XYZ file of C-alpha atoms in Angstrom:
663
model
C -105.716 -6.192 89.071
C -104.703 -7.664 85.912
C -104.204 -4.433 84.300
C -102.899 -2.797 86.757
C -100.174 -6.119 86.971
C -99.759 -5.895 83.349
C -98.874 -2.218 83.932
C -96.866 -2.563 86.381
C -94.907 -5.353 84.669
C -95.474 -3.479 81.716
C -93.542 -0.306 83.261
C -90.804 -2.527 85.008
C -90.041 -4.085 81.432
C -89.784 -0.894 80.477
C -87.580 0.694 83.196
C -85.580 -1.999 83.359
C -85.049 -2.016 79.329
C -84.798 1.656 79.473
C -81.844 1.325 82.551
C -80.156 -1.376 80.030
C -80.717 0.605 77.227
C -78.856 3.744 79.203
C -75.753 1.315 80.282
C -75.497 -0.326 76.746
C -75.047 3.352 75.611
C -72.713 4.123 77.992
C -70.904 1.005 77.418
C -70.475 1.968 73.648
C -69.883 5.290 74.429
C -66.670 4.209 76.711
C -66.047 2.058 73.652
C -66.026 4.600 71.220
C -63.790 7.060 73.503
C -61.415 3.824 74.124
C -61.447 3.239 70.608
C -60.841 6.827 69.410
C -58.237 7.338 72.716
C -56.632 4.479 70.842
C -56.815 5.887 67.608
C -55.394 9.304 68.253
C -52.287 7.810 69.816
C -51.488 5.709 66.994
C -51.813 8.843 64.934
C -49.958 10.967 67.074
C -46.699 8.014 66.424
C -47.280 8.030 62.853
C -47.301 12.087 62.710
C -43.993 12.170 65.268
C -42.884 9.700 62.978
C -43.227 11.145 59.451
C -42.028 14.424 61.222
C -38.644 12.572 62.610
C -38.226 11.080 58.650
C -38.903 14.914 57.475
C -36.195 16.327 60.191
C -34.072 13.420 58.847
C -34.202 14.195 55.424
C -33.864 17.682 55.555
C -30.523 17.444 57.880
C -29.398 15.455 55.382
C -30.210 17.748 52.348
C -28.430 20.314 54.333
C -25.121 18.399 54.610
C -25.246 16.796 51.058
C -25.571 21.000 49.510
C -22.941 22.247 51.639
C -20.633 19.733 50.475
C -21.467 19.949 46.986
C -20.891 23.852 47.518
C -17.224 23.188 49.271
C -16.620 20.961 46.433
C -17.679 23.213 43.594
C -15.474 25.976 45.579
C -12.255 23.957 45.376
C -13.000 23.233 41.660
C -13.601 27.220 41.003
C -10.193 27.729 43.085
C -8.139 25.555 40.902
C -9.038 26.473 37.878
C -11.048 29.741 37.985
C -11.711 29.738 34.214
C -14.994 27.302 35.202
C -17.121 29.861 36.069
C -19.969 26.783 36.066
C -18.085 25.845 39.337
C -18.590 29.015 41.055
C -22.182 29.151 40.283
C -22.735 25.670 41.734
C -20.856 26.671 44.390
C -23.250 30.197 44.798
C -26.110 28.442 44.208
C -25.847 24.674 46.825
C -24.533 27.042 49.577
C -27.763 29.106 49.059
C -29.751 25.925 49.107
C -28.646 24.474 51.844
C -29.212 27.843 53.818
C -32.867 27.692 52.605
C -32.819 24.108 53.887
C -31.883 25.247 57.288
C -34.692 27.479 57.306
C -37.060 24.692 56.263
C -35.429 22.931 59.727
C -36.206 25.280 61.989
C -39.744 25.647 60.472
C -40.405 21.895 61.156
C -38.748 21.898 64.995
C -40.635 25.451 65.655
C -42.666 23.933 68.786
C -39.625 21.602 70.366
C -37.589 24.341 72.273
C -34.609 21.886 72.281
C -34.335 21.257 68.945
C -34.823 25.165 67.759
C -31.885 25.813 70.131
C -29.995 23.545 68.442
C -31.068 24.796 64.867
C -30.345 28.342 66.025
C -26.492 26.836 66.536
C -26.163 25.271 63.132
C -27.228 28.429 61.777
C -24.307 30.296 63.421
C -21.895 27.540 62.666
C -23.569 28.195 58.414
C -22.524 31.575 58.846
C -19.141 30.788 60.654
C -18.553 28.499 57.633
C -19.594 30.781 54.986
C -17.110 33.702 55.633
C -14.369 31.318 55.790
C -15.406 29.818 52.122
C -15.850 33.425 51.562
C -12.418 33.879 51.269
C -11.075 31.928 48.802
C -14.268 32.466 46.401
C -13.602 36.422 46.499
C -9.813 35.741 45.887
C -10.444 33.685 43.127
C -12.640 35.925 41.541
C -10.378 38.846 41.881
C -7.533 36.724 40.916
C -5.019 37.375 43.798
C -2.166 35.377 44.762
C -2.829 31.729 43.487
C -6.728 32.334 42.995
C -7.893 31.651 46.668
C -6.140 28.331 46.814
C -4.169 28.946 50.068
C -7.403 30.668 51.540
C -9.244 27.462 50.327
C -6.982 25.088 52.319
C -6.914 27.197 55.125
C -10.511 27.012 55.386
C -10.214 22.941 54.790
C -8.208 22.427 57.704
C -10.744 24.425 60.269
C -13.076 21.898 62.607
C -16.424 24.184 61.253
C -17.401 21.816 58.663
C -17.149 18.557 61.053
C -19.373 20.736 63.783
C -21.900 21.733 61.650
C -22.624 17.927 60.488
C -22.092 17.138 64.213
C -24.642 19.402 64.844
C -27.117 18.239 62.111
C -26.483 14.445 63.478
C -27.110 15.637 66.626
C -30.745 17.360 65.825
C -31.782 14.236 63.600
C -30.245 11.866 66.630
C -32.751 13.882 68.971
C -35.500 13.785 66.702
C -35.287 9.676 66.609
C -34.943 9.696 70.274
C -38.190 11.722 70.994
C -40.171 9.428 68.197
C -38.988 6.463 70.125
C -40.416 7.785 73.239
C -43.428 8.544 71.391
C -43.660 5.040 69.769
C -43.263 3.613 73.384
C -45.943 5.169 75.119
C -48.769 5.032 72.201
C -48.044 1.372 72.716
C -48.337 1.285 76.656
C -51.977 3.680 75.619
C -52.602 1.143 72.878
C -51.832 -2.103 74.913
C -54.407 -0.724 77.414
C -56.795 0.638 75.255
C -57.005 -2.979 73.699
C -57.669 -4.538 77.174
C -60.617 -2.892 78.318
C -62.204 -2.526 74.716
C -62.120 -6.272 75.118
C -63.322 -6.347 78.310
C -66.203 -4.343 77.996
C -66.743 -5.737 74.558
C -68.091 -8.741 76.034
C -70.286 -6.795 78.252
C -71.451 -4.394 75.485
C -72.158 -7.644 73.613
C -74.684 -8.539 76.474
C -76.546 -6.106 77.088
C -76.693 -4.876 73.823
C -78.688 -8.093 72.907
C -80.938 -6.062 74.975
C -80.964 -2.510 74.127
C -80.893 -3.255 70.402
C -84.601 -3.549 69.865
C -85.078 -0.418 71.314
C -82.355 1.761 70.284
C -82.022 0.478 66.815
C -83.823 2.630 65.062
C -83.122 5.878 66.796
C -79.362 4.978 66.271
C -79.709 4.315 62.660
C -80.734 7.735 62.096
C -78.545 9.542 65.000
C -75.662 7.387 62.895
C -77.041 8.530 59.576
C -77.388 12.264 60.821
C -73.969 12.505 62.476
C -72.414 10.757 59.552
C -73.826 12.977 57.152
C -73.000 16.040 59.357
C -68.820 15.131 59.370
C -68.731 14.428 55.997
C -70.399 17.951 55.334
C -68.401 19.478 57.603
C -65.247 17.834 56.116
C -65.974 18.870 52.703
C -66.575 22.261 53.938
C -62.910 22.545 55.530
C -61.549 20.334 52.864
C -62.476 22.846 49.987
C -60.950 26.171 52.515
C -57.878 24.030 52.854
C -57.323 23.997 49.701
C -58.187 27.288 48.584
C -56.070 28.947 51.341
C -52.783 26.393 49.466
C -53.583 26.951 46.226
C -53.711 31.214 47.619
C -50.268 30.639 49.132
C -48.808 28.588 46.473
C -49.827 31.512 43.661
C -48.221 34.040 45.713
C -44.668 31.750 46.010
C -44.962 30.997 42.145
C -45.164 34.926 41.903
C -42.420 35.818 44.230
C -40.235 33.045 42.947
C -40.718 34.560 39.092
C -39.976 38.466 40.531
C -36.289 36.347 42.305
C -35.953 34.520 39.429
C -35.996 37.921 36.439
C -34.016 39.792 39.359
C -31.363 37.073 39.054
C -31.247 36.977 35.034
C -31.042 40.817 35.106
C -27.849 40.398 37.879
C -26.729 37.740 35.437
C -26.517 39.066 32.203
C -24.922 42.569 33.728
C -22.089 40.243 35.530
C -21.760 38.539 32.522
C -21.172 42.005 30.336
C -18.671 43.370 32.926
C -17.049 39.771 32.880
C -16.921 39.774 29.311
C -14.631 43.365 29.893
C -12.849 42.248 32.228
C -11.854 39.181 29.843
C -11.142 41.551 27.217
C -8.975 43.632 28.892
C -6.754 41.065 30.442
C -6.480 39.150 26.877
C -5.112 42.550 25.642
C -3.147 43.352 28.732
C -0.897 39.734 28.436
C -0.331 40.969 25.064
C 0.922 44.359 25.542
C 3.106 42.694 28.373
C 4.706 40.024 26.646
C 5.399 42.362 23.313
C 6.797 44.601 26.221
C 9.145 42.042 27.649
C 10.756 41.391 24.313
C 10.526 44.705 23.495
C 12.741 45.689 26.329
C 15.357 42.897 25.861
C 16.015 44.548 22.357
C 16.250 48.099 24.141
C 18.343 46.748 26.402
C 20.905 45.676 24.119
C 20.918 49.047 22.442
C 21.224 51.127 25.624
C 24.045 49.237 26.981
C 25.724 49.127 23.603
C 25.276 52.752 23.202
C 25.883 54.158 26.180
C 29.102 51.712 26.210
C 29.962 53.328 23.043
C 29.302 57.043 24.601
C 31.718 55.832 27.529
C 34.647 55.268 25.174
C 34.581 58.024 22.664
C 36.641 60.744 22.566
C 38.424 63.963 20.990
C 37.162 65.571 18.110
C 34.106 62.391 17.510
C 31.693 65.218 18.319
C 29.184 63.963 15.185
C 29.742 60.503 16.209
C 28.561 61.557 19.658
C 25.680 63.397 18.300
C 24.095 60.576 16.360
C 24.870 58.201 19.555
C 22.928 60.739 21.834
C 20.244 60.864 19.363
C 19.715 57.046 19.052
C 20.161 56.952 23.380
C 17.448 59.506 23.423
C 14.805 57.323 20.965
C 15.906 54.395 22.276
C 15.273 56.117 26.199
C 11.748 57.288 24.588
C 10.964 53.888 23.278
C 11.534 52.411 26.995
C 8.684 54.847 28.274
C 6.555 53.382 25.673
C 7.020 49.906 26.912
C 6.419 51.185 30.929
C 3.178 52.186 29.311
C 2.359 48.303 27.943
C 3.586 46.999 30.803
C 1.850 49.162 33.430
C -1.433 48.444 31.323
C -0.820 45.174 31.112
C -0.147 45.214 35.121
C 3.243 43.357 34.807
C 5.585 46.773 35.263
C 7.086 45.980 38.893
C 6.223 49.163 41.332
C 8.624 50.858 43.552
C 5.636 51.516 45.886
C 6.450 53.736 48.995
C 4.599 56.528 51.698
C 3.696 59.367 49.516
C 1.661 62.689 50.699
C 0.137 63.631 47.757
C -0.313 67.682 48.675
C 3.717 67.428 48.207
C 3.676 65.614 45.118
C 1.225 67.671 43.722
C 3.325 71.109 44.572
C 6.826 69.687 43.454
C 4.975 69.335 39.503
C 4.145 72.651 39.505
C 6.992 73.641 37.268
C 6.158 70.512 35.225
C 2.425 70.774 34.669
C 2.916 74.345 33.634
C 6.057 73.464 30.735
C 3.488 70.744 29.597
C 0.377 72.310 29.337
C 1.240 75.536 28.284
C 0.359 79.091 29.660
C -2.596 79.206 28.138
C -3.950 76.672 30.905
C -4.586 78.106 34.217
C -4.102 75.529 36.958
C -6.283 75.997 40.098
C -5.420 73.403 43.188
C -7.778 72.185 45.645
C -5.594 70.070 47.615
C -7.403 68.530 51.318
C -4.797 70.070 54.045
C -5.222 66.507 55.949
C -4.910 64.823 52.730
C -4.652 60.944 54.072
C -0.920 59.551 52.755
C -0.620 56.789 50.480
C 1.612 53.742 49.554
C 2.271 53.938 45.563
C 5.020 54.198 43.000
C 5.592 57.770 43.018
C 6.649 58.092 39.638
C 3.644 56.221 38.515
C 1.278 58.227 40.290
C 3.067 61.702 38.644
C 2.668 60.083 35.152
C -0.884 59.135 35.875
C -1.240 63.007 36.926
C 0.392 64.060 33.722
C -1.387 62.312 31.381
C -4.812 63.188 32.490
C -3.367 66.896 32.384
C -2.432 66.284 29.117
C -5.873 65.108 28.010
C -7.251 67.513 29.825
C -5.439 70.094 27.799
C -6.307 68.632 24.396
C -10.319 68.401 25.326
C -10.396 72.085 25.899
C -8.101 72.952 22.296
C -4.903 73.759 24.776
C -7.330 76.883 26.753
C -9.190 76.691 29.984
C -9.505 75.778 33.699
C -8.271 72.904 34.824
C -8.825 71.741 38.317
C -6.912 69.191 40.595
C -8.384 68.197 43.656
C -8.101 65.891 46.716
C -10.157 64.418 49.014
C -10.367 61.819 51.846
C -13.467 59.283 51.363
C -14.524 56.285 52.533
C -15.884 53.698 49.707
C -18.467 50.905 49.760
C -17.783 47.726 47.445
C -18.262 48.280 44.191
C -19.619 51.945 44.053
C -16.700 52.329 41.484
C -15.769 49.863 39.366
C -14.421 46.735 41.512
C -13.574 48.937 44.241
C -13.138 47.168 47.761
C -14.608 48.990 51.014
C -12.235 51.431 52.937
C -10.790 54.482 53.308
C -9.306 56.006 49.896
C -7.491 59.293 48.500
C -9.509 60.851 45.859
C -7.498 62.488 43.153
C -9.400 63.935 40.663
C -8.482 65.738 37.461
C -11.258 68.544 36.108
C -11.408 70.210 32.810
C -14.276 72.449 30.806
C -13.572 70.526 27.693
C -15.989 68.505 25.061
C -17.020 65.999 27.231
C -17.380 62.274 26.661
C -20.194 60.486 25.130
C -21.746 57.178 26.806
C -19.823 54.987 24.231
C -16.220 56.653 24.375
C -16.763 56.869 28.157
C -17.474 52.539 28.136
C -14.277 52.220 26.012
C -11.999 54.919 27.231
C -9.887 52.319 29.272
C -9.581 50.264 26.472
C -5.698 49.961 24.888
C -5.316 51.964 21.769
C -8.672 53.455 21.388
C -8.653 57.171 20.897
C -10.298 60.415 19.936
C -7.310 61.974 18.634
C -6.287 62.263 15.268
C -3.870 59.838 13.354
C -0.342 60.877 15.008
C -1.623 63.019 18.025
C -2.151 59.690 20.809
C -1.502 56.134 20.589
C -4.585 55.343 23.073
C -2.210 53.997 25.558
C -3.018 56.715 28.676
C -6.079 56.084 30.423
C -4.667 52.220 29.928
C -1.893 53.121 31.684
C -3.498 54.729 34.670
C -5.921 51.760 34.616
C -3.846 49.412 35.444
C -1.540 51.583 37.570
C -4.341 52.035 39.687
C -5.734 48.631 39.933
C -2.363 47.385 40.449
C -1.932 49.912 43.631
C -5.302 47.792 44.989
C -7.465 51.217 43.968
C -9.740 51.898 41.394
C -10.113 55.110 38.439
C -13.276 56.246 37.761
C -14.702 58.657 34.959
C -17.916 61.193 35.097
C -18.430 63.342 31.913
C -21.284 64.660 29.610
C -20.599 65.629 26.404
C -20.342 69.548 26.070
C -19.586 69.671 30.081
C -16.475 68.576 30.891
C -14.533 65.642 32.095
C -13.623 64.880 36.096
C -11.206 61.838 36.113
C -10.917 60.609 39.800
C -7.722 58.566 41.079
C -9.159 56.383 43.973
C -5.836 55.293 46.132
C -6.151 53.530 49.696
C -5.359 54.840 52.710
C -1.938 53.615 54.433
C -0.672 53.449 57.874
C 2.819 53.052 56.771
C 6.081 55.650 58.338
C 7.318 57.947 56.169
C 10.669 57.036 54.608
C 14.085 58.449 55.695
C 15.001 61.032 52.493
C 18.712 61.259 51.355
C 20.134 64.261 50.670
C 21.223 65.705 46.897
C 24.917 65.624 46.917
C 26.233 69.211 48.050
C 28.625 69.410 44.965
C 26.077 68.408 42.825
C 27.922 65.728 40.751
C 26.219 62.655 39.124
C 28.346 59.757 41.171
C 28.903 56.658 40.202
C 29.498 54.324 43.373
C 31.748 51.112 42.552
C 33.362 48.519 44.872
C 36.138 47.823 42.071
C 37.399 44.267 41.965
C 33.992 42.612 43.354
C 33.318 38.985 41.861
C 29.633 39.402 39.903
C 27.777 35.922 38.844
C 25.868 37.144 35.641
C 22.624 34.863 34.838
C 20.610 35.975 31.398
C 19.099 33.681 28.773
C 19.515 36.465 26.098
C 22.851 36.322 24.530
C 22.548 39.862 23.494
C 21.714 40.997 27.085
C 24.238 39.172 28.303
C 26.951 40.550 26.407
C 26.012 44.401 26.802
C 25.960 43.595 30.506
C 29.104 42.054 30.517
C 30.548 44.694 28.214
C 29.180 47.063 31.158
C 30.714 45.370 34.729
C 33.947 45.135 32.889
C 34.262 48.858 31.959
C 33.048 49.232 35.825
C 36.008 47.635 37.422
C 34.114 44.227 37.849
C 34.602 40.776 37.614
C 31.911 39.260 36.172
C 30.943 35.645 34.947
C 28.646 34.768 32.851
C 25.440 32.185 32.722
C 22.757 31.189 30.353
C 20.238 29.733 32.384
C 19.773 29.107 36.419
C 20.919 25.388 36.169
C 24.000 26.651 34.562
C 24.438 29.328 37.595
C 23.921 27.229 40.275
C 27.086 24.868 39.159
C 29.036 27.778 38.602
C 28.232 29.066 42.118
C 29.452 25.906 43.596
C 32.584 25.902 42.203
C 33.370 29.591 43.022
C 32.963 32.385 45.277
C 31.019 35.860 44.154
C 29.845 38.747 46.060
C 27.079 39.407 44.138
C 24.762 37.481 42.084
C 22.680 39.214 38.929
C 19.285 37.558 37.249
C 16.840 38.026 35.320
C 13.305 37.301 36.585
C 11.812 35.476 33.636
C 13.673 32.432 31.975
C 13.388 29.233 30.589
C 13.167 26.155 32.436
C 13.770 28.115 36.293
C 12.801 31.724 37.062
C 15.150 33.763 38.783
C 13.454 33.714 42.308
C 13.741 29.797 41.936
C 17.464 30.165 41.760
C 18.275 32.940 44.238
C 16.009 30.201 46.704
C 18.442 27.715 45.827
C 21.700 29.844 46.046
C 20.521 31.108 49.485
C 20.230 27.961 50.716
C 23.543 27.563 50.130
C 25.191 31.058 51.384
C 22.443 33.281 52.605
C 25.076 36.422 52.834
C 25.250 36.679 48.954
C 24.316 39.937 47.663
C 20.865 39.438 44.864
C 20.383 41.983 41.976
C 17.212 41.645 39.846
C 17.212 42.892 36.438
C 13.661 42.654 34.529
C 11.439 44.130 31.868
C 8.063 41.900 32.929
C 7.236 40.576 36.129
C 4.621 37.956 35.502
C 1.283 36.733 37.945
C 3.027 35.421 41.704
C 6.930 36.588 40.675
C 6.148 40.258 42.094
C 6.191 38.758 45.746
C 9.124 37.175 45.220
C 11.334 40.297 44.375
C 10.368 41.844 48.173
C 13.678 42.834 49.756
C 16.168 42.901 46.871
C 17.212 45.138 44.541
C 15.820 45.779 40.955
C 16.916 46.703 37.996
C 14.619 47.495 34.735
C 15.392 47.003 31.077
C 16.639 49.000 29.572
C 19.094 50.468 31.554
C 22.505 52.518 31.459
C 25.535 51.911 33.140
C 25.177 54.518 35.222
C 21.898 52.806 36.100
C 24.019 49.477 36.602
C 26.546 50.729 38.583
C 24.250 52.399 41.236
C 22.210 49.201 41.493
C 25.261 46.943 41.855
C 26.696 49.165 44.488
C 23.167 49.304 46.394
C 22.835 45.670 46.069
C 26.344 44.945 47.448
C 25.597 47.627 50.859
C 22.599 45.369 51.496
C 26.109 43.446 52.941
C 28.923 43.609 54.798
C 32.106 42.957 52.504
C 32.557 39.471 52.115
C 35.529 36.668 53.288
C 37.444 37.516 50.215
C 38.399 40.947 51.189
C 36.161 43.021 48.633
C 36.823 46.597 48.587
C 34.654 48.787 50.394
C 31.897 51.304 47.971
C 33.394 54.034 46.227
C 32.263 57.083 44.106
C 33.451 57.712 40.735
C 32.781 60.208 38.651
C 30.431 59.579 35.775
C 32.983 58.919 32.324
C 31.285 61.043 30.272
């Protein structure tokens, strides 16, 4: 009985001990679960906080990069020679786009934030297109280098909307963070209270269970710890291997991108050096031609006045004057070539049908090229019209034809062709995308080497013998094409001939009404006898020659040497016409005319120029233009045309009449 009781008591005690151990185990498991849950909540809050900080940091980086890009663009637009500012604008704006991609990756699990980032990308693209206009204009040096486009872009609300969207994203992330922290604090507080209650219970139960489970628990704990450590080390090794592989791939891609960027930068720098060299020589030729034209104006005016006043048996003097006039005219043609290369020759564009223009040049080409040059025309019947200066286009075609004749040693087939083409950006030179008329001159001559083709448009470069060419023909064509917003390209190989193509933009302008020639075929000089004219010219020799010519045409001229003197004279007297030089010291002709027009809008205006600098061409639109040097007949026609734009003044100037040329 005693043994049975002891066994029963032992079984009872063992059962209770097992029960207590089981309860203690459950209590401990409950505590572990609660503590683990609390730790997970804290870790989630910390992760959310780090995520919010990352999002806020990226949003600030995007705003900073965009601001630096826009500031660099402003410096680049205001001073186009600062190449570094353009590079900073390009790199900072691309960095802002890369940071937006990073932001998108950070919020990819949040649909609302992902939607906001999508709106941010749209604003970034819109702002990029607004800033692209001044950047492109600055690079191409149009207008004032893109300043007006930059100020227009600054007046839009796109940048403010972009900053507001960044603030909205950061604010939403902070609100989500506060909500997660609040939930985590509530869960943690509840877990802490339960832990406190169960800790006491576990302490009481654990005292009884510790004797039975200490060994097993210790073994299990060591085993579990070892297993967890082994798994952790394995996972860590796999993560490190994956990170190293991804980083290696990123470095390889970055290296390839840097190599490509270096290649593109070298090509761009080479092209920029070539353009800068051409522009520098263009400025030199433009300045020389300007001064030369002033001298020619005196020569042409004086010779023409002398010819008009000579009569009787002085035929020998007339012969010498005629020869001098021919020499001055040829010198004027040379300065026109210089100005065309410098893109400073004021063009008089109009709507041109290329087929009609080339057809009218048939006799001129035949006489110039000679009988041994066969000319074949392959003109598109539906060729698009272009808006160019017809005389400059004829001169370009004639120069190309002469070059082709020389390349064929005066014998062979010359082909003039035209076709409608649609060009992509930079397909030929710096051409812009759009629709163009392509006029090509093809010969069967000796062709060009790569070195000669690369230098073909350089001024004064020629492969012809000394005395056979000035080296300005292709330079003039280059300047004319670019001034007409087109491009010129050369395709040539040594021994296989050459094709030079002019790309002129298609126009939608309406064809002008052409005046018919005088039925009697006489050269007439329309004049307004007695009209009062204010002449403004800073060169005293040109001023004296022009006054003499106006007096010879029965006008009443008054001369001034500056814009300020002209304004004072205009306030004291009444004039029917103001004749002004364009480029003058202290005050240009267009600046003076704006002041005079403010006082008397109906006064007629005639500009006389041998050079038009940057920004002056737009101010001449709507006024008559006479190019230096000019003859008395050309002056008479220009004055009459300027006066005919306005009704007769209140002073009662007589109407325009035609007078036969004196000589």
